[in-house]
């Protein structure tokens, strides 16, 4: 049988789970098994803190798993200890060989904010098993080095995973609902298809923005943050243009502003006339000029 790659796609914030299973190339862990490890770590941490801090402060708070399933590095470390695998920060002096020649290792775990993924060597070929991707992406040895450098620049935390990786791993019931095995050729087809879809979506987004007067360079197609900022800026410019009408060079106001002022002047003049009429009518009543006549007050009077 040829090479098979196991890949799990992102579900909720279970990227740590997807990362570990991709690392072991089998659906070994479930969210329940990792949650159990997190609970054990929480209990151990609370026990250590009992002498100095009230246990009530820690009773409802976990530092190893969030409510939506994001696990800590301590959980990943403890989980891999079962397979005698060790996680070492890449900037640790012990990991110096990996810093010089990344290809000498077998796996890396990468983390930034609340996202985890792994880079794994399978049958002497490197793959990116990021669960946010449609399928594993092949990396050349040079590509691996360049990619790790880019992650360092972006301030990702990178860990080397060392030890004897098991050839076969036990499969936990219900843990493989997020993943599947595929050949490298199938993974490439899936990624190529996903890339074409992204390109089409990018072109449509470009057309929509160009209709609003925003001209993008090729490098901007995948930069969602920049696109959003430019769209907001365009909207603000349109709003500013509509709200602020400047006078022309001769000092005369534009026709719209002039017309609005004329209408306002007419309204004010009519209001003054009505007020004068009401005032005279009141004076006539007070003088008895309308004596014997029926006089009624409306809401306007």
PDB file of C-alpha atoms in Angstrom, residues 244-262:
ATOM      1  CA  UNK A 244     -19.962  68.470   3.433  1.00  0.00           C
ATOM      2  CA  UNK A 245     -20.732  70.683   0.387  1.00  0.00           C
ATOM      3  CA  UNK A 246     -18.033  73.323  -0.115  1.00  0.00           C
ATOM      4  CA  UNK A 247     -18.728  76.834  -1.638  1.00  0.00           C
ATOM      5  CA  UNK A 248     -17.409  77.498  -5.183  1.00  0.00           C
ATOM      6  CA  UNK A 249     -14.463  79.791  -6.046  1.00  0.00           C
ATOM      7  CA  UNK A 250     -16.698  82.898  -6.417  1.00  0.00           C
ATOM      8  CA  UNK A 251     -17.908  82.572  -2.874  1.00  0.00           C
ATOM      9  CA  UNK A 252     -21.482  81.669  -3.906  1.00  0.00           C
ATOM     10  CA  UNK A 253     -23.035  78.594  -2.351  1.00  0.00           C
ATOM     11  CA  UNK A 254     -24.114  75.740  -4.606  1.00  0.00           C
ATOM     12  CA  UNK A 255     -27.683  75.552  -5.878  1.00  0.00           C
ATOM     13  CA  UNK A 256     -28.767  72.853  -3.431  1.00  0.00           C
ATOM     14  CA  UNK A 257     -27.638  74.831  -0.386  1.00  0.00           C
ATOM     15  CA  UNK A 258     -29.154  78.052  -1.754  1.00  0.00           C
ATOM     16  CA  UNK A 259     -32.480  76.374  -2.506  1.00  0.00           C
ATOM     17  CA  UNK A 260     -32.623  74.887   0.958  1.00  0.00           C
ATOM     18  CA  UNK A 261     -32.017  78.280   2.544  1.00  0.00           C
ATOM     19  CA  UNK A 262     -34.711  79.909   0.383  1.00  0.00           C
TER      20      UNK A 262
END
